[in-house]
Structure formats: structure tokens, C-alpha cells
Tab-separated table of N, CA, C and O in Angstrom:
chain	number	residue	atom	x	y	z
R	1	UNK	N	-68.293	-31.101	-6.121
R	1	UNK	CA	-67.709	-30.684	-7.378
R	1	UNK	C	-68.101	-31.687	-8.460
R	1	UNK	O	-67.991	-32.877	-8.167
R	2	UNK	N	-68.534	-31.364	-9.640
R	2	UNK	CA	-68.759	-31.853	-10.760
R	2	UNK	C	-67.576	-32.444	-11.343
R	2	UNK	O	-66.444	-31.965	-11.417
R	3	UNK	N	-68.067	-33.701	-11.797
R	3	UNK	CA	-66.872	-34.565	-12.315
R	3	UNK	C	-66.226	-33.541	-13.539
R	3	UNK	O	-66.919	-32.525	-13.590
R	4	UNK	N	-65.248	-33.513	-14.409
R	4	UNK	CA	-65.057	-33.184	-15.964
R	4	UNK	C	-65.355	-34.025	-16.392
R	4	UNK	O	-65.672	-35.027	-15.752
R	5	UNK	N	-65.368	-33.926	-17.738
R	5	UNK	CA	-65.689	-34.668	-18.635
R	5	UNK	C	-64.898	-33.935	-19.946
R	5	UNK	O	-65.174	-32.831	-20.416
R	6	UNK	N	-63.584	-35.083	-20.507
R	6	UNK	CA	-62.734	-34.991	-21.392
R	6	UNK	C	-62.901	-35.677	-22.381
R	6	UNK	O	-63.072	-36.863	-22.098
R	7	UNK	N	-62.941	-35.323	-23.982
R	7	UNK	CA	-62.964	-35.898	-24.680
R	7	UNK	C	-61.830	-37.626	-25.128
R	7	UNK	O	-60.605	-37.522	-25.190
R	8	UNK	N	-62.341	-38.627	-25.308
R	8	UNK	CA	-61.049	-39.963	-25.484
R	8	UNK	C	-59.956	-39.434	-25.918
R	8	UNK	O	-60.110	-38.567	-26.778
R	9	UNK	N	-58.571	-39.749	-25.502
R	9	UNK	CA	-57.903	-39.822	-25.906
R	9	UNK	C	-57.419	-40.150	-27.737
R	9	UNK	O	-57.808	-41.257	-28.109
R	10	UNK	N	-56.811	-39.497	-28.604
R	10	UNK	CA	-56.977	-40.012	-30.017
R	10	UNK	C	-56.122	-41.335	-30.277
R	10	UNK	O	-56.725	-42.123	-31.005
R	11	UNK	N	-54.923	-41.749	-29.877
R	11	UNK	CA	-54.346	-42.747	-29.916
R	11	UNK	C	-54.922	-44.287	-29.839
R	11	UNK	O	-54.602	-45.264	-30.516
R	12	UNK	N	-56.181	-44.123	-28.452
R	12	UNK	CA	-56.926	-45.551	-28.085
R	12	UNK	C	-57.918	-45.635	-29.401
R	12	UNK	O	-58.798	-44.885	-29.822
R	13	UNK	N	-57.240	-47.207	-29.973
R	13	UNK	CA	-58.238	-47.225	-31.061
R	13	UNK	C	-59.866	-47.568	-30.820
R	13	UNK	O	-60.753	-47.262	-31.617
R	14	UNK	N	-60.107	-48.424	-29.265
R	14	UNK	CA	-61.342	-49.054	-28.915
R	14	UNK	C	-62.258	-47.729	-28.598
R	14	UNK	O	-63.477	-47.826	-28.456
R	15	UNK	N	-61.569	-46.504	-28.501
R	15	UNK	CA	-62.871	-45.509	-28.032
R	15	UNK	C	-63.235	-44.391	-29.172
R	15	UNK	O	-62.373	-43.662	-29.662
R	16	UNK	N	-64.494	-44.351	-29.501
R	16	UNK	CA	-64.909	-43.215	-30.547
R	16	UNK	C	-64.609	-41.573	-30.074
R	16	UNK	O	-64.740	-41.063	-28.961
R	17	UNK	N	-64.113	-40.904	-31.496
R	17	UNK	CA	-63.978	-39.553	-30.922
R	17	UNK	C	-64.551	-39.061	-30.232
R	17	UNK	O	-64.114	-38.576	-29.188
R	18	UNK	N	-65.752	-39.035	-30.621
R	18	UNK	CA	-67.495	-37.980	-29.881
R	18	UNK	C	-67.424	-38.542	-28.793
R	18	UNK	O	-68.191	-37.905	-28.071
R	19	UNK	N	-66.737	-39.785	-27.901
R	19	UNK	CA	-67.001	-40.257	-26.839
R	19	UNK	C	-66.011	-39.768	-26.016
R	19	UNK	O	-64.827	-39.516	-26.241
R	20	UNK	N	-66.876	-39.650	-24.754
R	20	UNK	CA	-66.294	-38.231	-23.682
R	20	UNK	C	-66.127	-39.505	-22.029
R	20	UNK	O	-66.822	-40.326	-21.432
R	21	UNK	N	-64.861	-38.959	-21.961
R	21	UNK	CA	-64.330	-39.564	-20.659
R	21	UNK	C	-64.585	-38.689	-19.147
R	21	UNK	O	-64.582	-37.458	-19.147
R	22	UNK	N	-64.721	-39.195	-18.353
R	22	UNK	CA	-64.843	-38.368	-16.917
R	22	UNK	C	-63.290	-38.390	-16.481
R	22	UNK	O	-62.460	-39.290	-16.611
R	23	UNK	N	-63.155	-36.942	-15.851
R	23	UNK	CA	-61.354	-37.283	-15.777
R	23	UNK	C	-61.084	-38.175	-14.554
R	23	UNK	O	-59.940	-38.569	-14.330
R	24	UNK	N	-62.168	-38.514	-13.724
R	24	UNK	CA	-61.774	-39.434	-12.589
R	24	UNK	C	-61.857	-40.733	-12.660
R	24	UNK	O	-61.701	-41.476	-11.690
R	25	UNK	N	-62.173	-41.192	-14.099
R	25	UNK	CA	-61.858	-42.299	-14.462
R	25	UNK	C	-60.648	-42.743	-15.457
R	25	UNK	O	-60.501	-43.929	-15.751
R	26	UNK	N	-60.178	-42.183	-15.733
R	26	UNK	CA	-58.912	-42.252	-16.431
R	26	UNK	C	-57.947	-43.046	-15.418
R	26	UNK	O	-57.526	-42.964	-14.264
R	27	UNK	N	-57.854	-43.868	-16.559
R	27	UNK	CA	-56.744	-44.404	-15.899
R	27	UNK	C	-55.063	-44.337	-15.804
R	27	UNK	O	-54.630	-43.681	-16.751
R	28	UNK	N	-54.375	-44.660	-15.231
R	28	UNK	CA	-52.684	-44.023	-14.874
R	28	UNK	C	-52.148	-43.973	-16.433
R	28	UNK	O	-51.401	-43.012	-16.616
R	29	UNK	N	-52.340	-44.704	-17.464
R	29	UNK	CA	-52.091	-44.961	-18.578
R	29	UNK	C	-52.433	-43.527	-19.261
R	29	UNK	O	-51.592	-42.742	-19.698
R	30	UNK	N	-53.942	-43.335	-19.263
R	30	UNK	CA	-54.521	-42.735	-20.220
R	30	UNK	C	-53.912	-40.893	-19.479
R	30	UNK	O	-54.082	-39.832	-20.079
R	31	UNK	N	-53.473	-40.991	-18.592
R	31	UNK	CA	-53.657	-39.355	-17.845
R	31	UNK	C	-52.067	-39.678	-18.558
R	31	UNK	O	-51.820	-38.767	-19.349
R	32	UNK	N	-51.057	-40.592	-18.509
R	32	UNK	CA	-50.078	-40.542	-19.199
R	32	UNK	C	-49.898	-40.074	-20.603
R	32	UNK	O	-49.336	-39.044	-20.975
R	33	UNK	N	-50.473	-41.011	-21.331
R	33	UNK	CA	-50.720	-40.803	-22.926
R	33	UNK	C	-50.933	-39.164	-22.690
R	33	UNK	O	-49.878	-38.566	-22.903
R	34	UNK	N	-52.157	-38.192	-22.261
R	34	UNK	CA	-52.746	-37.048	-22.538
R	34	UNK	C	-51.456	-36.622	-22.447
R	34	UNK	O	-50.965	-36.315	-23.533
R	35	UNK	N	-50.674	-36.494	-21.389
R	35	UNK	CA	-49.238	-35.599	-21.102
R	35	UNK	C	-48.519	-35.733	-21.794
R	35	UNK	O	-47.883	-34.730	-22.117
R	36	UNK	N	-48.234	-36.848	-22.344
R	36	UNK	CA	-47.145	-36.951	-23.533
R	36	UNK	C	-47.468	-36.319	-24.749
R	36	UNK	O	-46.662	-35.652	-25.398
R	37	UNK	N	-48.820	-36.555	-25.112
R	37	UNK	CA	-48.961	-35.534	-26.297
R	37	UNK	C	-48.775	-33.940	-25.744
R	37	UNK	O	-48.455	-33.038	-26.519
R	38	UNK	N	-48.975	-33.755	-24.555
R	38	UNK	CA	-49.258	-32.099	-24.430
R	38	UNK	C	-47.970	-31.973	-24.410
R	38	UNK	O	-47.605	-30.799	-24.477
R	39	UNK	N	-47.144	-32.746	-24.342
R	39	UNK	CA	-45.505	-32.326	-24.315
R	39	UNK	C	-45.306	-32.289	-25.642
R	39	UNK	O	-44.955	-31.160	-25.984
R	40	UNK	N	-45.376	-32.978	-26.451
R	40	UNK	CA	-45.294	-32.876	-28.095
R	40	UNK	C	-45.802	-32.127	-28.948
R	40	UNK	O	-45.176	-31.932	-29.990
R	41	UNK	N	-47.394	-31.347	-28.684
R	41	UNK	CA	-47.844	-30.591	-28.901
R	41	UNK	C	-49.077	-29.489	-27.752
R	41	UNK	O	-50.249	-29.516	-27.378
R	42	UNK	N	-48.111	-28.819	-27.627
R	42	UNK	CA	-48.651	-27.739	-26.348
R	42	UNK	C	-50.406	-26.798	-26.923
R	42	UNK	O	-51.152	-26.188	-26.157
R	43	UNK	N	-50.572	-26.959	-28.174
R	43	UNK	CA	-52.055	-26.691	-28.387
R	43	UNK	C	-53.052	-27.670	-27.594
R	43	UNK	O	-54.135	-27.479	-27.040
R	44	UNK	N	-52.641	-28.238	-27.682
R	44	UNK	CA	-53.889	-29.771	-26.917
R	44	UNK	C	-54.088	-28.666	-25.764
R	44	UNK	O	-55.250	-28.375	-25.480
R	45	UNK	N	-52.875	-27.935	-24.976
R	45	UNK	CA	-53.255	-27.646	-23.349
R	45	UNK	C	-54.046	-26.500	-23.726
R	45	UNK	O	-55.039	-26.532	-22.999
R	46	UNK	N	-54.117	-25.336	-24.628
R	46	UNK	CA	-54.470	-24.508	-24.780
R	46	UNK	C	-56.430	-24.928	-25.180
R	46	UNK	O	-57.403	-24.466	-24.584
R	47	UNK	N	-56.430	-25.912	-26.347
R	47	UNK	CA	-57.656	-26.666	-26.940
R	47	UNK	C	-58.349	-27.259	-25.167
R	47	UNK	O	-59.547	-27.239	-24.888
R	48	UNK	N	-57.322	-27.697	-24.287
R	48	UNK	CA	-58.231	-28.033	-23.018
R	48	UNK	C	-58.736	-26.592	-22.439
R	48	UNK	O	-59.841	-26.087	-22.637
R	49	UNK	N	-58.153	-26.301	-22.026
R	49	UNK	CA	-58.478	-24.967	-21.371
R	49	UNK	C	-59.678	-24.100	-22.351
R	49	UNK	O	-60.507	-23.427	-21.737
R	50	UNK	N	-59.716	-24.130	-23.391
R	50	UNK	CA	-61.189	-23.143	-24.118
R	50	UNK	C	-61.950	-23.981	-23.763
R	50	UNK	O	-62.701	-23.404	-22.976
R	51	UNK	N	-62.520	-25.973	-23.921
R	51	UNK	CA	-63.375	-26.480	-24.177
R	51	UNK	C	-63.432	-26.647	-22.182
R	51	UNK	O	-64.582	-26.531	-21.761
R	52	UNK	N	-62.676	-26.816	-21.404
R	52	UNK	CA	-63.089	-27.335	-20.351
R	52	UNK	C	-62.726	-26.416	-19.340
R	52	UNK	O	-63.467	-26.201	-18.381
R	53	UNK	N	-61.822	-25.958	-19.466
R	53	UNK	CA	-61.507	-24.240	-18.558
R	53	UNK	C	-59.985	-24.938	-17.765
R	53	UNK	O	-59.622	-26.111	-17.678
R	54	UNK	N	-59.407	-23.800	-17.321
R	54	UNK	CA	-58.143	-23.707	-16.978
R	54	UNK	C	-57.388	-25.095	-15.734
R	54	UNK	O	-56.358	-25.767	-15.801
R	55	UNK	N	-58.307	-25.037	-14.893
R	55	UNK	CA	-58.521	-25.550	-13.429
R	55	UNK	C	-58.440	-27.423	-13.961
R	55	UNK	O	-57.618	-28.207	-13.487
R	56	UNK	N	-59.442	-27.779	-14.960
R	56	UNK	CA	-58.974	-28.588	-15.162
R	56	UNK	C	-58.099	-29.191	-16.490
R	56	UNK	O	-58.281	-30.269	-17.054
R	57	UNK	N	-57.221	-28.280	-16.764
R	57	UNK	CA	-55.869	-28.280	-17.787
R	57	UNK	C	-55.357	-28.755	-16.602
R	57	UNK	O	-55.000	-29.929	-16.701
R	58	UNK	N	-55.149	-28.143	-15.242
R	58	UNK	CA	-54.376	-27.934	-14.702
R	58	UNK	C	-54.190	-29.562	-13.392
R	58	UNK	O	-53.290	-30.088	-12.736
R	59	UNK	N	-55.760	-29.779	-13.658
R	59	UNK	CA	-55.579	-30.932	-12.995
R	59	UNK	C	-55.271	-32.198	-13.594
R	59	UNK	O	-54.881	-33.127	-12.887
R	60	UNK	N	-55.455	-32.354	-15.221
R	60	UNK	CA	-54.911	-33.528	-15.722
R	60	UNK	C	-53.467	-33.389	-16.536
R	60	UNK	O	-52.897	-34.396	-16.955
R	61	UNK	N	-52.818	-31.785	-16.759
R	61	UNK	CA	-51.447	-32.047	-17.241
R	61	UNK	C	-50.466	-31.509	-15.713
R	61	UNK	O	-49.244	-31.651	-15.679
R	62	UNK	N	-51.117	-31.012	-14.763
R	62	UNK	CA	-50.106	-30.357	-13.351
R	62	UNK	C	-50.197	-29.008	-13.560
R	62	UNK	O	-50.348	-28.499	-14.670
R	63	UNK	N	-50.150	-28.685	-12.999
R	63	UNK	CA	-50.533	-26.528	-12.352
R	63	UNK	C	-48.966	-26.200	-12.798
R	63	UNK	O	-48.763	-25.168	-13.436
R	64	UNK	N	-48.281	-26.743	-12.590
R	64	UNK	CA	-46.650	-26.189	-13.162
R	64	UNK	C	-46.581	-26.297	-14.597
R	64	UNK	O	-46.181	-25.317	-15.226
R	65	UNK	N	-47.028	-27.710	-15.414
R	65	UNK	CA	-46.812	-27.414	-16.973
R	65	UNK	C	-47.641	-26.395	-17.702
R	65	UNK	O	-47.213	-25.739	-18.651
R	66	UNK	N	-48.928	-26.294	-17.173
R	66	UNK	CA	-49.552	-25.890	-17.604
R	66	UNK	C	-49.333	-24.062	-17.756
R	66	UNK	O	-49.857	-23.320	-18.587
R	67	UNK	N	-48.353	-23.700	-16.609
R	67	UNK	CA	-47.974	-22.847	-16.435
R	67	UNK	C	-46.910	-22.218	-17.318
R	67	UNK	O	-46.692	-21.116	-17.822
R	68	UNK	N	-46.343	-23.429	-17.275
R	68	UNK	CA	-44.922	-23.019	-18.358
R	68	UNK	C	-45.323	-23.035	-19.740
R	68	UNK	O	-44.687	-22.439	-20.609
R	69	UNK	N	-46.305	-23.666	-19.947
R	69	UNK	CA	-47.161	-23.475	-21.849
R	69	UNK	C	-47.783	-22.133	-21.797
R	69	UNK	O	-48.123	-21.424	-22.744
R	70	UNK	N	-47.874	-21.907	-20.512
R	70	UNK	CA	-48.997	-20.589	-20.848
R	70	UNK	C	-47.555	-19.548	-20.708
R	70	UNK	O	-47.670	-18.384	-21.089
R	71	UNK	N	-46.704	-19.856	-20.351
R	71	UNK	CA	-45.602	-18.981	-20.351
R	71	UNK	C	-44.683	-18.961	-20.801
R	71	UNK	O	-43.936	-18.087	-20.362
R	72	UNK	N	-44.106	-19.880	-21.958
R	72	UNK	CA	-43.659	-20.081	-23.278
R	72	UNK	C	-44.291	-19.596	-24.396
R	72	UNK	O	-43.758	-18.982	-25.320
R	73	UNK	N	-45.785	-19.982	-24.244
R	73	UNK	CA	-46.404	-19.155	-25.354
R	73	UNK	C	-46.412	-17.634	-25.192
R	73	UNK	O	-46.944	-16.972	-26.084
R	74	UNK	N	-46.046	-17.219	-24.479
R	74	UNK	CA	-46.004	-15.486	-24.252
R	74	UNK	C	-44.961	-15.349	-24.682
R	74	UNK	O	-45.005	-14.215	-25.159
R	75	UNK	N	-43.296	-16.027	-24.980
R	75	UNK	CA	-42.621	-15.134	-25.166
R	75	UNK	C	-42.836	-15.696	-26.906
R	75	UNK	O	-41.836	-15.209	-27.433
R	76	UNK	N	-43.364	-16.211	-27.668
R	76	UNK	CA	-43.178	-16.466	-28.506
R	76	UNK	C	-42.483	-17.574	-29.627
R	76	UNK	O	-41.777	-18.254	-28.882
R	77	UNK	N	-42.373	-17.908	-30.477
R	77	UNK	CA	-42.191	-19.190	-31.083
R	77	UNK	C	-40.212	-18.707	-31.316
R	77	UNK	O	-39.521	-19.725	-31.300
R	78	UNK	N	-39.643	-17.793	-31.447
R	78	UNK	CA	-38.660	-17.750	-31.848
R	78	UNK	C	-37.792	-16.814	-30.776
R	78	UNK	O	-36.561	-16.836	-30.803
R	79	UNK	N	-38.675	-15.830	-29.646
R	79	UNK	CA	-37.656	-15.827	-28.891
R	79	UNK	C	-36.999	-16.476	-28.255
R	79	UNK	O	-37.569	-17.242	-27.477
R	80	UNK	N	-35.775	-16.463	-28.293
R	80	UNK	CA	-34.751	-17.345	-27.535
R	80	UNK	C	-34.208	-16.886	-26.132
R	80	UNK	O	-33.569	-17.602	-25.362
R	81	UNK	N	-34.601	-15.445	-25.905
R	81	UNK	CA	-33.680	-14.536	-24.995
R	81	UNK	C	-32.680	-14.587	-24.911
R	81	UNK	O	-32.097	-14.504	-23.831
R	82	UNK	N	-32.022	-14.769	-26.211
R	82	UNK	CA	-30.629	-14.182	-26.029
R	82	UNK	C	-29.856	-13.645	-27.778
R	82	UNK	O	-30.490	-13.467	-28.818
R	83	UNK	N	-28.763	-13.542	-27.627
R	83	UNK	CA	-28.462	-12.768	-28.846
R	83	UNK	C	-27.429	-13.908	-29.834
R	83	UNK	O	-26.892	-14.813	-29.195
R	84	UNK	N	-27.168	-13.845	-31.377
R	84	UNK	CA	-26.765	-14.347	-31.666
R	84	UNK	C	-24.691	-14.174	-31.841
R	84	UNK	O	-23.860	-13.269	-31.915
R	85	UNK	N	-24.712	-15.090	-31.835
R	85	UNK	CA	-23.083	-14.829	-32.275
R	85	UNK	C	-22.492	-13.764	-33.215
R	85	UNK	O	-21.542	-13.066	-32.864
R	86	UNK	N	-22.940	-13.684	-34.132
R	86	UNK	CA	-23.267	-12.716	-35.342
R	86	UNK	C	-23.258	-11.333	-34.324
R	86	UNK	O	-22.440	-10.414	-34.353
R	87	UNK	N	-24.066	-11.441	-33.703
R	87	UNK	CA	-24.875	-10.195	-33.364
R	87	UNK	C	-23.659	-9.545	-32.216
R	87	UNK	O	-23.512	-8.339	-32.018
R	88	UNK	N	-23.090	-10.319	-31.735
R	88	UNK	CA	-22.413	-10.123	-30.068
R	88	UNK	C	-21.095	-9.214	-30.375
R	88	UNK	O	-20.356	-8.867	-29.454
């Protein structure tokens, strides 16, 4: 299997954007940092998955989050599934 290859992290100031990381070198830090942003902003997982494909979204944020972004984003930004007080 072919290594990936992920773009640096944006936070590390020592590495240039255009410069591309192998995900099996990442270190415990840096696979950290990526998750914390994908928790803060769930486009990053979506932006992984077009540029590098699903399989490895799934191997640097976990097969379960990645699951639940792809299944949060289905129900939408404002369903809540449920009804309001008002409404009841």
C-alpha cells in the first residue's frame, strides 16, 4: 500500500503550506492537532476526503468520526430532531 501524503498541518509555523506530509510520519502531536481542528471545523474532513479519498479521512481522524460528520452533515445545519416549545 502506498503511503498518503497530507498536506502540513496550518498551525506548525516551521512547515510551508505546499509542503506535503506522509501520514506515517506524523507524529502523535501532529495526528492530534489534525483532529482537533476537524472537531472545530468538520469541512477539513470533507476537504480530506475530495483531495485524498475517504479511507484515508478515515485513517487519520477514526472510521467512527468520520462517520458521524458524514452523518451530521446529512441531517443538516439546523435540524435538531425535535420540536420547539412554542410548537408542542
Amino acid at each position: 500500500m502506498a503511503p498518503v501524503v497530507l498536506p502540513a498541518p496550518r498551525p506548525t509555523a516551521d512547515i510551508d503550506d505546499d509542503q506535503e506530509l506522509v501520514l506515517e510520519e506524523l507524529t502523535r502531536e501532529q495526528v492530534l492537532e489534525w483532529r482537533n481542528r476537524a472537531a472545530a471545523d468538520h469541512q477539513l474532513v470533507f476537504d480530506h476526503i475530495d483531495r485524498y479519498g475517504e479511507l484515508s479521512a478515515q485513517r487519520l481522524f477514526t472510521r467512527a468520526f468520520v462517520a458521524q460528520v458524514q452523518r451530521l452533515a446529512s441531517l443538516g445545519h439546523l435540524d435538531l430532531g425535535y420540536t420547539t416549545w412554542s410548537q408542542a
